[in-house]
């Protein structure tokens, strides 16, 4: 049912899969995500709907291979099927005409920010984008972000392209020089936390998209709970987008590490399997 | 009067190390012997105790005659999932509570006999011919016991039935909540298969309200919808420390283990983490299941922390006994007030307060009252919160015309099960109150009848 009809490598360890999913494509909006399971023994992993095409009845998933499940996913080829794809999940982000919006994304965060930036642009906003990665090879979707942005800034940790350093440093100078109505920040939690600290100084509303560990993605397990404005919220149904100035990022970072030992074990297994695969 | 036939069970020392079924079921001889205890009462008070009116003396009589096919047929007319109900019904409070023999000694083991008949039936591999010959499409939302029963009944009435399920596999709580050692997943698979054999189509990975809306269902030609989305939203205590690592809702804990097979990590890739010391808060079936699961995952010491006394514990009697046999420590009249973490923000201690019982409250049970200055802590690395759950608001948030209570229960007409939307019916845990498998099935059955009436009048 959920056939992969196109696969592209976007950067080192980052792939794009175009997946046939008619019902989900028909309903998808920016901010939505899906929960995917590769095989009977697989985990349920949440992935943003990075783009969708209602005519072709497809959704695009952009995957960064960081652990066992995402590596399995990135190894799939065109013609393979995903066992389960559930969605669209989460609340879509509100798209309004606000004026000038800055989109800051780090690493794989560019994937979830792109559909929002695109719709915001279509709604008449001026988009300034700042996207970053560790190095140039890991930077994704530069062309697509460029096509919808008035200005696009790049940042890499090693300076291989664009600003040498963090996206948040670029954000600071952009806010210094422009009147900005809203900031959207998506990426690793440390990055979103830092971005919110910058925007708080300027008093600019900031939307972040959270990525806690999830199981069902439908509000049934509470595993994805995050503290926002002192209240317990379920990221899968109340989010994943929240007012960044209210999020308890420290708690989120800690909760993301819950299964660290098991993840290492799974990765170890993954390496063993690869070795066996190579020998046999 | 002879005593009840004992059912073979796995010994506690052994069973806490595996996930295999605890109670092994009757042999043919044991079943016949137990059936012979039944007095075949004319007014059959036991039937009054069964929410779906299983013809208890009649099917038991067929067991004594070794007419197991006939026994199965009689049970299945009223109960589409006998192998499941025989295992998980709170018999002690229902049919068996009304059994005449129980007044003086032990009641007939009606549940165990029903299980025997259900298991027998599953082994027969009967060819069932689907007779969904009516050209009318109906939809069921949610594949728990309420939805499965409604689907089976509507298919038997000839309707085309599609069951839409959000998760990857059907069964609802039977799949993700009740553990393998109490209800093997193979039994759920087989019972669901029997329902599919009636012509029912199950469509997993479909979240109604999101993937498809009621409008879509109408457009696709579904003329009636039965909503049985259950009560899947976990409640938390609202005490400090609940978001520390190592604190689970029972739903998450059990879903990881049952639906995702985390107990077989890393073969199955979903992890679960239990410490040596586990505290489970609550004393219903969900709490017992969580505690006993934690034990099987390798915990050394598992406590149930409950604010009332043993008398008020809502779990099935048999589950409480099994938990006691397995060495679960019951900390009764204790209420958690705070969860304390270590420097890495993992659970380290559970702070509780001692309680005493006061006057009955609105639930009819004595109100637990904290005793001042009685706070104490227990060292734990894992806490599972099992204090109850409510209907998931997801569907009603998307379907704005669907009237709900402030607790997110769907409002239905008492007689017709119809919701505020014409042609949309609801039953099971989502309409509030029921909270047992058999009550949910009862709703599914009655709603199917009402849907049939509605469609005939249309
Ligand atoms: C709403 C949402 C949208 C996301 N969108 C994308 C996306 O578009 N592309 C993408 O590559 N990744 C996305 N992620 C993250 C992705 O789900 C995780 O990277 C993936 O589950 C990791 O699994 P793993 O087995 O490969 O790695 P692991 O070794 O298991 O873990 C690596 C990291 O992923 C986190 N993680 C592990 N399991 C889960 C889980 N079930 N849910 C969430 N995080 C988990 C861990 O905390 C750890 O930091 C999203 C997460 C959420 C919640
Ligand atoms: C751990 C546990 C142990 C229990 N033990 C017992 C016991 O021993 N005996 C007993 O009698 N009762 C027991 N119960 C209670 C009993 O399981 C429930 O009362 C019963 O399952 C309710 O049935 P239901 O059909 O209403 O809903 P559920 O079984 O909850 O099923 C609802 C289904 O709907 C699906 N769903 C939800 N929303 C949507 C949507 N929008 N679209 C599509 N699908 C959706 C869910 O994924 C789920 O599969 C237990 C409950 C739990 C949690
Ligand atoms: S369905 Fe439950 S209550 Fe009814 S006879 Fe069977 S075990 Fe008893
Ligand atoms: S009440 Fe007990 S003894 Fe009488 S018919 Fe029912 S099961 Fe048999
Ligand atoms: S992922 Fe289970 S409630 Fe959000």
Short mmCIF file of C-alpha atoms and ligand atoms in Angstrom, two decimals, chain A residues 13-15 31-35 43-50 60-73 89-90 108-112 186 209-216 224 235-236 239-241 252-260 262-264 266-267, chain B residues 256 269-271, ligand 1:
data_model
loop_
_atom_site.label_atom_id
_atom_site.label_comp_id
_atom_site.label_asym_id
_atom_site.label_seq_id
_atom_site.Cartn_x
_atom_site.Cartn_y
_atom_site.Cartn_z
CA UNK A 13 23.06 10.32 5.64
CA UNK A 14 19.92 12.18 4.61
CA UNK A 15 17.45 10.71 2.12
CA UNK A 31 3.04 20.99 10.39
CA UNK A 32 1.56 17.53 10.04
CA UNK A 33 3.58 14.39 10.57
CA UNK A 34 3.14 10.64 10.13
CA UNK A 35 4.11 7.62 12.20
CA UNK A 43 9.54 0.78 15.95
CA UNK A 44 6.92 3.39 15.26
CA UNK A 45 8.83 6.47 14.23
CA UNK A 46 7.41 9.94 13.77
CA UNK A 47 8.44 11.80 10.62
CA UNK A 48 7.34 15.18 9.35
CA UNK A 49 5.45 15.39 6.08
CA UNK A 50 8.10 17.48 4.34
CA UNK A 60 7.62 13.23 0.95
CA UNK A 61 9.57 12.08 3.98
CA UNK A 62 13.07 13.32 4.64
CA UNK A 63 15.04 11.07 6.90
CA UNK A 64 18.24 11.55 8.74
CA UNK A 65 19.85 8.23 9.56
CA UNK A 66 20.67 8.67 13.24
CA UNK A 67 19.86 5.28 14.71
CA UNK A 68 18.66 1.77 14.00
CA UNK A 69 15.21 2.57 12.67
CA UNK A 70 16.15 5.55 10.57
CA UNK A 71 19.05 3.58 9.08
CA UNK A 72 16.62 0.76 8.16
CA UNK A 73 14.37 3.34 6.59
CA UNK A 89 -0.99 13.61 12.73
CA UNK A 90 -0.60 16.69 14.89
CA UNK A 108 17.08 17.82 9.49
CA UNK A 109 14.91 20.70 10.82
CA UNK A 110 14.91 22.16 7.32
CA UNK A 111 12.53 19.37 6.27
CA UNK A 112 9.72 20.34 8.64
CA UNK A 186 13.05 24.00 14.00
CA UNK A 209 8.29 22.21 16.50
CA UNK A 210 9.09 19.66 19.16
CA UNK A 211 10.36 16.14 18.63
CA UNK A 212 9.94 14.14 21.83
CA UNK A 213 9.92 10.35 21.78
CA UNK A 214 6.57 9.10 20.57
CA UNK A 215 4.78 5.78 20.38
CA UNK A 216 1.27 5.94 18.95
CA UNK A 224 5.38 12.57 24.18
CA UNK A 235 3.18 16.94 21.51
CA UNK A 236 1.53 14.51 19.09
CA UNK A 239 1.58 20.12 18.86
CA UNK A 240 4.16 19.44 17.62
CA UNK A 241 4.30 23.25 17.18
CA UNK A 252 12.59 17.81 26.70
CA UNK A 253 16.30 17.20 26.15
CA UNK A 254 16.44 14.92 29.12
CA UNK A 255 13.39 12.97 28.08
CA UNK A 256 14.84 12.45 24.61
CA UNK A 257 17.74 10.58 26.22
CA UNK A 258 15.45 8.11 27.96
CA UNK A 259 16.46 5.15 25.83
CA UNK A 260 20.05 6.07 25.20
CA UNK A 262 18.96 0.74 24.33
CA UNK A 263 19.58 2.92 21.28
CA UNK A 264 23.29 2.17 21.55
CA UNK A 266 20.34 -1.36 18.71
CA UNK A 267 23.03 0.53 16.82
CA UNK B 256 5.31 -0.79 24.34
CA UNK B 269 13.05 -2.64 18.10
CA UNK B 270 10.86 -0.79 20.57
CA UNK B 271 12.69 -0.43 23.88
C1 LIG C 1 6.88 15.20 15.28
C2 LIG C 1 8.23 14.66 14.88
C3 LIG C 1 8.68 14.84 13.60
C4 LIG C 1 9.92 14.31 13.20
N1 LIG C 1 10.30 14.50 11.91
C5 LIG C 1 11.46 13.96 11.48
C6 LIG C 1 11.83 14.05 10.11
O1 LIG C 1 11.13 14.63 9.29
N2 LIG C 1 12.99 13.48 9.74
C7 LIG C 1 13.79 12.81 10.62
O2 LIG C 1 14.83 12.30 10.20
N3 LIG C 1 13.47 12.70 11.92
C8 LIG C 1 12.32 13.26 12.38
N4 LIG C 1 11.96 13.11 13.70
C9 LIG C 1 12.85 12.37 14.60
C10 LIG C 1 12.78 10.88 14.35
O3 LIG C 1 11.51 10.40 14.66
C11 LIG C 1 13.82 10.13 15.19
O4 LIG C 1 15.07 10.53 14.74
C12 LIG C 1 13.76 8.64 15.04
O5 LIG C 1 12.62 8.13 15.68
C13 LIG C 1 14.99 8.01 15.61
O6 LIG C 1 14.91 6.59 15.58
P1 LIG C 1 16.23 5.72 15.40
O7 LIG C 1 15.90 4.33 15.81
O8 LIG C 1 16.77 5.88 14.05
O9 LIG C 1 17.26 6.35 16.38
P2 LIG C 1 17.51 6.09 17.89
O10 LIG C 1 18.87 5.55 18.03
O11 LIG C 1 16.38 5.31 18.46
O12 LIG C 1 17.44 7.55 18.47
C14 LIG C 1 18.15 8.64 17.99
C15 LIG C 1 17.49 9.91 18.47
O13 LIG C 1 16.10 9.94 18.13
C16 LIG C 1 15.26 10.09 19.26
N5 LIG C 1 14.16 9.11 19.17
C17 LIG C 1 14.22 7.77 19.33
N6 LIG C 1 13.03 7.17 19.21
C18 LIG C 1 12.17 8.15 18.94
C19 LIG C 1 10.77 8.16 18.72
N7 LIG C 1 10.01 7.05 18.73
N8 LIG C 1 10.20 9.35 18.51
C20 LIG C 1 10.93 10.49 18.47
N9 LIG C 1 12.26 10.52 18.68
C21 LIG C 1 12.86 9.39 18.91
C22 LIG C 1 16.12 9.76 20.43
O14 LIG C 1 15.78 10.52 21.55
C23 LIG C 1 17.52 10.09 19.96
O15 LIG C 1 17.80 11.45 20.19
C24 LIG C 1 10.73 13.63 14.13
C25 LIG C 1 10.29 13.45 15.43
C26 LIG C 1 9.04 13.95 15.81
C27 LIG C 1 8.55 13.73 17.20
#
